[in-house]
């Protein structure tokens, strides 16, 4: 890790409205191109596309759905 980065990538967080904007751009130009324009991985964009309805229904300024909660992880581990 160098200077607060992981594998050379800076960790960032995005508001729900920023994520929705990126998803709309990706729908127009594709995930790869939107990823290049916003410097975001295609995997993030794919994940945000799956969560689009949730993102649109939450507070636009919320830094929404940034990580899995420990309760969800524990439930998944218990279910095997």
PDB file of N, CA and C in Angstrom:
ATOM      1  N   UNK A   1       0.846  -1.179   0.000  1.00  0.00           N
ATOM      2  CA  UNK A   1       0.000   0.000   0.000  1.00  0.00           C
ATOM      3  C   UNK A   1       0.888   1.236   0.000  1.00  0.00           C
ATOM      4  N   UNK A   2       0.589   2.190  -0.875  1.00  0.00           N
ATOM      5  CA  UNK A   2       1.374   3.412  -0.968  1.00  0.00           C
ATOM      6  C   UNK A   2       0.504   4.606  -0.656  1.00  0.00           C
ATOM      7  N   UNK A   3       0.875   5.376   0.346  1.00  0.00           N
ATOM      8  CA  UNK A   3       0.200   6.645   0.624  1.00  0.00           C
ATOM      9  C   UNK A   3      -1.312   6.570   0.690  1.00  0.00           C
ATOM     10  N   UNK A   4      -1.859   5.560   1.370  1.00  0.00           N
ATOM     11  CA  UNK A   4      -3.304   5.462   1.506  1.00  0.00           C
ATOM     12  C   UNK A   4      -4.011   4.899   0.287  1.00  0.00           C
ATOM     13  N   UNK A   5      -3.275   4.250  -0.582  1.00  0.00           N
ATOM     14  CA  UNK A   5      -3.897   3.669  -1.770  1.00  0.00           C
ATOM     15  C   UNK A   5      -3.787   2.154  -1.725  1.00  0.00           C
ATOM     16  N   UNK A   6      -4.624   1.501  -2.464  1.00  0.00           N
ATOM     17  CA  UNK A   6      -4.596   0.053  -2.581  1.00  0.00           C
ATOM     18  C   UNK A   6      -4.192  -0.302  -3.996  1.00  0.00           C
ATOM     19  N   UNK A   7      -3.059  -0.967  -4.130  1.00  0.00           N
ATOM     20  CA  UNK A   7      -2.545  -1.345  -5.451  1.00  0.00           C
ATOM     21  C   UNK A   7      -2.502  -0.152  -6.397  1.00  0.00           C
ATOM     22  N   UNK A   8      -2.132   0.996  -5.890  1.00  0.00           N
ATOM     23  CA  UNK A   8      -1.996   2.170  -6.735  1.00  0.00           C
ATOM     24  C   UNK A   8      -3.293   2.889  -7.035  1.00  0.00           C
ATOM     25  N   UNK A   9      -4.426   2.348  -6.581  1.00  0.00           N
ATOM     26  CA  UNK A   9      -5.711   2.981  -6.846  1.00  0.00           C
ATOM     27  C   UNK A   9      -6.179   3.755  -5.622  1.00  0.00           C
ATOM     28  N   UNK A  10      -6.650   4.954  -5.840  1.00  0.00           N
ATOM     29  CA  UNK A  10      -7.182   5.749  -4.745  1.00  0.00           C
ATOM     30  C   UNK A  10      -8.602   5.294  -4.445  1.00  0.00           C
ATOM     31  N   UNK A  11      -8.880   5.052  -3.171  1.00  0.00           N
ATOM     32  CA  UNK A  11     -10.227   4.652  -2.778  1.00  0.00           C
ATOM     33  C   UNK A  11     -11.092   5.898  -2.675  1.00  0.00           C
ATOM     34  N   UNK A  12     -12.247   5.854  -3.306  1.00  0.00           N
ATOM     35  CA  UNK A  12     -13.149   6.993  -3.303  1.00  0.00           C
ATOM     36  C   UNK A  12     -14.547   6.519  -2.963  1.00  0.00           C
ATOM     37  N   UNK A  13     -15.380   7.459  -2.544  1.00  0.00           N
ATOM     38  CA  UNK A  13     -16.794   7.143  -2.331  1.00  0.00           C
ATOM     39  C   UNK A  13     -17.616   8.106  -3.165  1.00  0.00           C
ATOM     40  N   UNK A  14     -18.801   7.663  -3.539  1.00  0.00           N
ATOM     41  CA  UNK A  14     -19.672   8.438  -4.418  1.00  0.00           C
ATOM     42  C   UNK A  14     -21.048   8.549  -3.799  1.00  0.00           C
ATOM     43  N   UNK A  15     -21.705   9.681  -4.022  1.00  0.00           N
ATOM     44  CA  UNK A  15     -23.073   9.832  -3.561  1.00  0.00           C
ATOM     45  C   UNK A  15     -23.994   9.045  -4.474  1.00  0.00           C
ATOM     46  N   UNK A  16     -25.203   8.823  -4.011  1.00  0.00           N
ATOM     47  CA  UNK A  16     -26.182   8.097  -4.823  1.00  0.00           C
ATOM     48  C   UNK A  16     -26.414   8.808  -6.151  1.00  0.00           C
ATOM     49  N   UNK A  17     -26.496  10.134  -6.133  1.00  0.00           N
ATOM     50  CA  UNK A  17     -26.742  10.870  -7.385  1.00  0.00           C
ATOM     51  C   UNK A  17     -25.556  10.740  -8.344  1.00  0.00           C
ATOM     52  N   UNK A  18     -24.335  10.700  -7.823  1.00  0.00           N
ATOM     53  CA  UNK A  18     -23.163  10.510  -8.684  1.00  0.00           C
ATOM     54  C   UNK A  18     -23.195   9.126  -9.320  1.00  0.00           C
ATOM     55  N   UNK A  19     -23.572   8.119  -8.556  1.00  0.00           N
ATOM     56  CA  UNK A  19     -23.648   6.757  -9.078  1.00  0.00           C
ATOM     57  C   UNK A  19     -24.709   6.658 -10.163  1.00  0.00           C
ATOM     58  N   UNK A  20     -25.854   7.302  -9.937  1.00  0.00           N
ATOM     59  CA  UNK A  20     -26.924   7.283 -10.935  1.00  0.00           C
ATOM     60  C   UNK A  20     -26.445   7.960 -12.221  1.00  0.00           C
ATOM     61  N   UNK A  21     -25.727   9.068 -12.101  1.00  0.00           N
ATOM     62  CA  UNK A  21     -25.197   9.757 -13.280  1.00  0.00           C
ATOM     63  C   UNK A  21     -24.243   8.866 -14.066  1.00  0.00           C
ATOM     64  N   UNK A  22     -23.386   8.155 -13.361  1.00  0.00           N
ATOM     65  CA  UNK A  22     -22.439   7.251 -14.020  1.00  0.00           C
ATOM     66  C   UNK A  22     -23.192   6.132 -14.729  1.00  0.00           C
ATOM     67  N   UNK A  23     -24.216   5.575 -14.085  1.00  0.00           N
ATOM     68  CA  UNK A  23     -25.001   4.499 -14.696  1.00  0.00           C
ATOM     69  C   UNK A  23     -25.698   5.004 -15.956  1.00  0.00           C
ATOM     70  N   UNK A  24     -26.269   6.194 -15.916  1.00  0.00           N
ATOM     71  CA  UNK A  24     -26.927   6.743 -17.106  1.00  0.00           C
ATOM     72  C   UNK A  24     -25.920   6.949 -18.238  1.00  0.00           C
ATOM     73  N   UNK A  25     -24.728   7.421 -17.910  1.00  0.00           N
ATOM     74  CA  UNK A  25     -23.686   7.575 -18.924  1.00  0.00           C
ATOM     75  C   UNK A  25     -23.314   6.215 -19.497  1.00  0.00           C
ATOM     76  N   UNK A  26     -23.194   5.212 -18.627  1.00  0.00           N
ATOM     77  CA  UNK A  26     -22.836   3.865 -19.073  1.00  0.00           C
ATOM     78  C   UNK A  26     -23.903   3.288 -20.004  1.00  0.00           C
ATOM     79  N   UNK A  27     -25.160   3.622 -19.760  1.00  0.00           N
ATOM     80  CA  UNK A  27     -26.225   3.146 -20.638  1.00  0.00           C
ATOM     81  C   UNK A  27     -26.109   3.771 -22.031  1.00  0.00           C
ATOM     82  N   UNK A  28     -25.546   4.965 -22.109  1.00  0.00           N
ATOM     83  CA  UNK A  28     -25.390   5.648 -23.396  1.00  0.00           C
ATOM     84  C   UNK A  28     -24.135   5.196 -24.143  1.00  0.00           C
ATOM     85  N   UNK A  29     -23.006   5.106 -23.425  1.00  0.00           N
ATOM     86  CA  UNK A  29     -21.727   4.869 -24.100  1.00  0.00           C
ATOM     87  C   UNK A  29     -21.088   3.526 -23.753  1.00  0.00           C
ATOM     88  N   UNK A  30     -21.676   2.775 -22.828  1.00  0.00           N
ATOM     89  CA  UNK A  30     -21.125   1.487 -22.422  1.00  0.00           C
ATOM     90  C   UNK A  30     -20.334   1.584 -21.129  1.00  0.00           C
ATOM     91  N   UNK A  31     -20.236   0.455 -20.439  1.00  0.00           N
ATOM     92  CA  UNK A  31     -19.548   0.418 -19.140  1.00  0.00           C
ATOM     93  C   UNK A  31     -18.080   0.795 -19.250  1.00  0.00           C
ATOM     94  N   UNK A  32     -17.412   0.272 -20.250  1.00  0.00           N
ATOM     95  CA  UNK A  32     -15.973   0.520 -20.386  1.00  0.00           C
ATOM     96  C   UNK A  32     -15.686   2.004 -20.594  1.00  0.00           C
ATOM     97  N   UNK A  33     -16.400   2.625 -21.513  1.00  0.00           N
ATOM     98  CA  UNK A  33     -16.169   4.045 -21.796  1.00  0.00           C
ATOM     99  C   UNK A  33     -16.544   4.923 -20.604  1.00  0.00           C
ATOM    100  N   UNK A  34     -17.654   4.618 -19.951  1.00  0.00           N
ATOM    101  CA  UNK A  34     -18.042   5.387 -18.764  1.00  0.00           C
ATOM    102  C   UNK A  34     -16.996   5.221 -17.668  1.00  0.00           C
ATOM    103  N   UNK A  35     -16.479   4.017 -17.523  1.00  0.00           N
ATOM    104  CA  UNK A  35     -15.423   3.776 -16.553  1.00  0.00           C
ATOM    105  C   UNK A  35     -14.189   4.607 -16.837  1.00  0.00           C
ATOM    106  N   UNK A  36     -13.843   4.718 -18.095  1.00  0.00           N
ATOM    107  CA  UNK A  36     -12.688   5.542 -18.476  1.00  0.00           C
ATOM    108  C   UNK A  36     -12.948   7.017 -18.187  1.00  0.00           C
ATOM    109  N   UNK A  37     -14.126   7.473 -18.542  1.00  0.00           N
ATOM    110  CA  UNK A  37     -14.439   8.902 -18.362  1.00  0.00           C
ATOM    111  C   UNK A  37     -14.459   9.309 -16.889  1.00  0.00           C
ATOM    112  N   UNK A  38     -14.955   8.409 -16.025  1.00  0.00           N
ATOM    113  CA  UNK A  38     -15.073   8.736 -14.603  1.00  0.00           C
ATOM    114  C   UNK A  38     -13.972   8.098 -13.759  1.00  0.00           C
ATOM    115  N   UNK A  39     -13.079   7.349 -14.399  1.00  0.00           N
ATOM    116  CA  UNK A  39     -12.002   6.642 -13.706  1.00  0.00           C
ATOM    117  C   UNK A  39     -12.557   5.706 -12.630  1.00  0.00           C
ATOM    118  N   UNK A  40     -13.497   4.857 -13.067  1.00  0.00           N
ATOM    119  CA  UNK A  40     -14.182   3.891 -12.200  1.00  0.00           C
ATOM    120  C   UNK A  40     -14.114   2.532 -12.884  1.00  0.00           C
ATOM    121  N   UNK A  41     -13.973   1.484 -12.107  1.00  0.00           N
ATOM    122  CA  UNK A  41     -13.900   0.152 -12.695  1.00  0.00           C
ATOM    123  C   UNK A  41     -15.252  -0.264 -13.279  1.00  0.00           C
ATOM    124  N   UNK A  42     -15.181  -1.100 -14.295  1.00  0.00           N
ATOM    125  CA  UNK A  42     -16.407  -1.627 -14.899  1.00  0.00           C
ATOM    126  C   UNK A  42     -17.210  -2.439 -13.891  1.00  0.00           C
ATOM    127  N   UNK A  43     -16.521  -3.117 -12.982  1.00  0.00           N
ATOM    128  CA  UNK A  43     -17.208  -3.928 -11.971  1.00  0.00           C
ATOM    129  C   UNK A  43     -18.087  -3.052 -11.082  1.00  0.00           C
ATOM    130  N   UNK A  44     -17.593  -1.871 -10.704  1.00  0.00           N
ATOM    131  CA  UNK A  44     -18.401  -0.944  -9.905  1.00  0.00           C
ATOM    132  C   UNK A  44     -19.642  -0.519 -10.677  1.00  0.00           C
ATOM    133  N   UNK A  45     -19.453  -0.209 -11.939  1.00  0.00           N
ATOM    134  CA  UNK A  45     -20.583   0.239 -12.754  1.00  0.00           C
ATOM    135  C   UNK A  45     -21.619  -0.875 -12.891  1.00  0.00           C
ATOM    136  N   UNK A  46     -21.168  -2.113 -13.112  1.00  0.00           N
ATOM    137  CA  UNK A  46     -22.101  -3.241 -13.196  1.00  0.00           C
ATOM    138  C   UNK A  46     -22.884  -3.384 -11.896  1.00  0.00           C
ATOM    139  N   UNK A  47     -22.192  -3.261 -10.770  1.00  0.00           N
ATOM    140  CA  UNK A  47     -22.844  -3.362  -9.464  1.00  0.00           C
ATOM    141  C   UNK A  47     -23.863  -2.241  -9.274  1.00  0.00           C
ATOM    142  N   UNK A  48     -23.487  -1.021  -9.654  1.00  0.00           N
ATOM    143  CA  UNK A  48     -24.398   0.117  -9.514  1.00  0.00           C
ATOM    144  C   UNK A  48     -25.615  -0.041 -10.417  1.00  0.00           C
ATOM    145  N   UNK A  49     -25.433  -0.634 -11.593  1.00  0.00           N
ATOM    146  CA  UNK A  49     -26.575  -0.880 -12.486  1.00  0.00           C
ATOM    147  C   UNK A  49     -27.575  -1.827 -11.827  1.00  0.00           C
ATOM    148  N   UNK A  50     -27.067  -2.850 -11.141  1.00  0.00           N
ATOM    149  CA  UNK A  50     -27.946  -3.786 -10.444  1.00  0.00           C
ATOM    150  C   UNK A  50     -28.718  -3.097  -9.329  1.00  0.00           C
ATOM    151  N   UNK A  51     -28.108  -2.087  -8.714  1.00  0.00           N
ATOM    152  CA  UNK A  51     -28.708  -1.390  -7.579  1.00  0.00           C
ATOM    153  C   UNK A  51     -29.376  -0.082  -7.975  1.00  0.00           C
ATOM    154  N   UNK A  52     -29.591   0.154  -9.254  1.00  0.00           N
ATOM    155  CA  UNK A  52     -30.100   1.439  -9.731  1.00  0.00           C
ATOM    156  C   UNK A  52     -31.407   1.843  -9.059  1.00  0.00           C
ATOM    157  N   UNK A  53     -32.357   0.932  -8.947  1.00  0.00           N
ATOM    158  CA  UNK A  53     -33.638   1.284  -8.317  1.00  0.00           C
ATOM    159  C   UNK A  53     -33.457   1.718  -6.874  1.00  0.00           C
ATOM    160  N   UNK A  54     -32.589   1.023  -6.147  1.00  0.00           N
ATOM    161  CA  UNK A  54     -32.307   1.402  -4.763  1.00  0.00           C
ATOM    162  C   UNK A  54     -31.628   2.765  -4.706  1.00  0.00           C
ATOM    163  N   UNK A  55     -30.683   2.991  -5.603  1.00  0.00           N
ATOM    164  CA  UNK A  55     -29.966   4.268  -5.624  1.00  0.00           C
ATOM    165  C   UNK A  55     -30.906   5.431  -5.906  1.00  0.00           C
ATOM    166  N   UNK A  56     -31.838   5.213  -6.817  1.00  0.00           N
ATOM    167  CA  UNK A  56     -32.766   6.287  -7.181  1.00  0.00           C
ATOM    168  C   UNK A  56     -33.761   6.550  -6.053  1.00  0.00           C
ATOM    169  N   UNK A  57     -33.992   5.560  -5.199  1.00  0.00           N
ATOM    170  CA  UNK A  57     -34.957   5.710  -4.119  1.00  0.00           C
ATOM    171  C   UNK A  57     -34.366   6.226  -2.821  1.00  0.00           C
ATOM    172  N   UNK A  58     -33.060   6.440  -2.787  1.00  0.00           N
ATOM    173  CA  UNK A  58     -32.429   6.897  -1.550  1.00  0.00           C
ATOM    174  C   UNK A  58     -32.095   8.383  -1.643  1.00  0.00           C
ATOM    175  N   UNK A  59     -31.696   8.957  -0.527  1.00  0.00           N
ATOM    176  CA  UNK A  59     -31.289  10.366  -0.480  1.00  0.00           C
ATOM    177  C   UNK A  59     -30.141  10.571  -1.467  1.00  0.00           C
ATOM    178  N   UNK A  60     -30.260  11.551  -2.344  1.00  0.00           N
ATOM    179  CA  UNK A  60     -29.268  11.787  -3.397  1.00  0.00           C
ATOM    180  C   UNK A  60     -27.888  12.114  -2.849  1.00  0.00           C
ATOM    181  N   UNK A  61     -27.815  12.669  -1.652  1.00  0.00           N
ATOM    182  CA  UNK A  61     -26.526  13.055  -1.074  1.00  0.00           C
ATOM    183  C   UNK A  61     -25.902  11.961  -0.223  1.00  0.00           C
ATOM    184  N   UNK A  62     -26.615  10.853  -0.069  1.00  0.00           N
ATOM    185  CA  UNK A  62     -26.114   9.749   0.740  1.00  0.00           C
ATOM    186  C   UNK A  62     -25.000   9.024  -0.008  1.00  0.00           C
ATOM    187  N   UNK A  63     -23.964   8.698   0.691  1.00  0.00           N
ATOM    188  CA  UNK A  63     -22.898   7.869   0.109  1.00  0.00           C
ATOM    189  C   UNK A  63     -23.373   6.428   0.256  1.00  0.00           C
ATOM    190  N   UNK A  64     -24.211   6.028  -0.677  1.00  0.00           N
ATOM    191  CA  UNK A  64     -25.047   4.847  -0.561  1.00  0.00           C
ATOM    192  C   UNK A  64     -24.333   3.560  -0.925  1.00  0.00           C
ATOM    193  N   UNK A  65     -24.650   2.505  -0.165  1.00  0.00           N
ATOM    194  CA  UNK A  65     -24.282   1.129  -0.502  1.00  0.00           C
ATOM    195  C   UNK A  65     -22.786   0.977  -0.764  1.00  0.00           C
ATOM    196  N   UNK A  66     -21.983   1.505   0.168  1.00  0.00           N
ATOM    197  CA  UNK A  66     -20.538   1.479  -0.032  1.00  0.00           C
ATOM    198  C   UNK A  66     -19.908   0.151   0.318  1.00  0.00           C
ATOM    199  N   UNK A  67     -20.461  -0.565   1.271  1.00  0.00           N
ATOM    200  CA  UNK A  67     -19.884  -1.856   1.648  1.00  0.00           C
ATOM    201  C   UNK A  67     -20.950  -2.732   2.273  1.00  0.00           C
ATOM    202  N   UNK A  68     -20.660  -4.021   2.321  1.00  0.00           N
ATOM    203  CA  UNK A  68     -21.605  -4.953   2.937  1.00  0.00           C
ATOM    204  C   UNK A  68     -21.516  -4.812   4.446  1.00  0.00           C
ATOM    205  N   UNK A  69     -22.643  -4.849   5.090  1.00  0.00           N
ATOM    206  CA  UNK A  69     -22.638  -4.773   6.545  1.00  0.00           C
ATOM    207  C   UNK A  69     -22.187  -6.105   7.122  1.00  0.00           C
ATOM    208  N   UNK A  70     -21.659  -6.067   8.328  1.00  0.00           N
ATOM    209  CA  UNK A  70     -21.189  -7.298   8.956  1.00  0.00           C
ATOM    210  C   UNK A  70     -22.350  -8.251   9.218  1.00  0.00           C
ATOM    211  N   UNK A  71     -23.546  -7.717   9.479  1.00  0.00           N
ATOM    212  CA  UNK A  71     -24.715  -8.568   9.723  1.00  0.00           C
ATOM    213  C   UNK A  71     -25.048  -9.389   8.479  1.00  0.00           C
ATOM    214  N   UNK A  72     -24.957  -8.797   7.311  1.00  0.00           N
ATOM    215  CA  UNK A  72     -25.231  -9.511   6.061  1.00  0.00           C
ATOM    216  C   UNK A  72     -24.181 -10.587   5.855  1.00  0.00           C
ATOM    217  N   UNK A  73     -22.918 -10.246   6.088  1.00  0.00           N
ATOM    218  CA  UNK A  73     -21.839 -11.226   5.930  1.00  0.00           C
ATOM    219  C   UNK A  73     -22.030 -12.404   6.877  1.00  0.00           C
ATOM    220  N   UNK A  74     -22.406 -12.136   8.124  1.00  0.00           N
ATOM    221  CA  UNK A  74     -22.625 -13.199   9.086  1.00  0.00           C
ATOM    222  C   UNK A  74     -23.784 -14.094   8.660  1.00  0.00           C
ATOM    223  N   UNK A  75     -24.851 -13.510   8.117  1.00  0.00           N
ATOM    224  CA  UNK A  75     -25.988 -14.306   7.664  1.00  0.00           C
ATOM    225  C   UNK A  75     -25.563 -15.194   6.501  1.00  0.00           C
ATOM    226  N   UNK A  76     -24.766 -14.663   5.569  1.00  0.00           N
ATOM    227  CA  UNK A  76     -24.310 -15.462   4.445  1.00  0.00           C
ATOM    228  C   UNK A  76     -23.405 -16.592   4.931  1.00  0.00           C
ATOM    229  N   UNK A  77     -22.541 -16.315   5.902  1.00  0.00           N
ATOM    230  CA  UNK A  77     -21.649 -17.346   6.424  1.00  0.00           C
ATOM    231  C   UNK A  77     -22.436 -18.459   7.125  1.00  0.00           C
ATOM    232  N   UNK A  78     -23.495 -18.085   7.844  1.00  0.00           N
ATOM    233  CA  UNK A  78     -24.319 -19.080   8.545  1.00  0.00           C
ATOM    234  C   UNK A  78     -25.065 -19.978   7.574  1.00  0.00           C
ATOM    235  N   UNK A  79     -25.457 -19.422   6.425  1.00  0.00           N
ATOM    236  CA  UNK A  79     -26.205 -20.187   5.431  1.00  0.00           C
ATOM    237  C   UNK A  79     -25.295 -21.057   4.574  1.00  0.00           C
ATOM    238  N   UNK A  80     -24.002 -20.867   4.720  1.00  0.00           N
ATOM    239  CA  UNK A  80     -23.043 -21.735   4.072  1.00  0.00           C
ATOM    240  C   UNK A  80     -22.688 -21.341   2.718  1.00  0.00           C
TER     241      UNK A  80
END
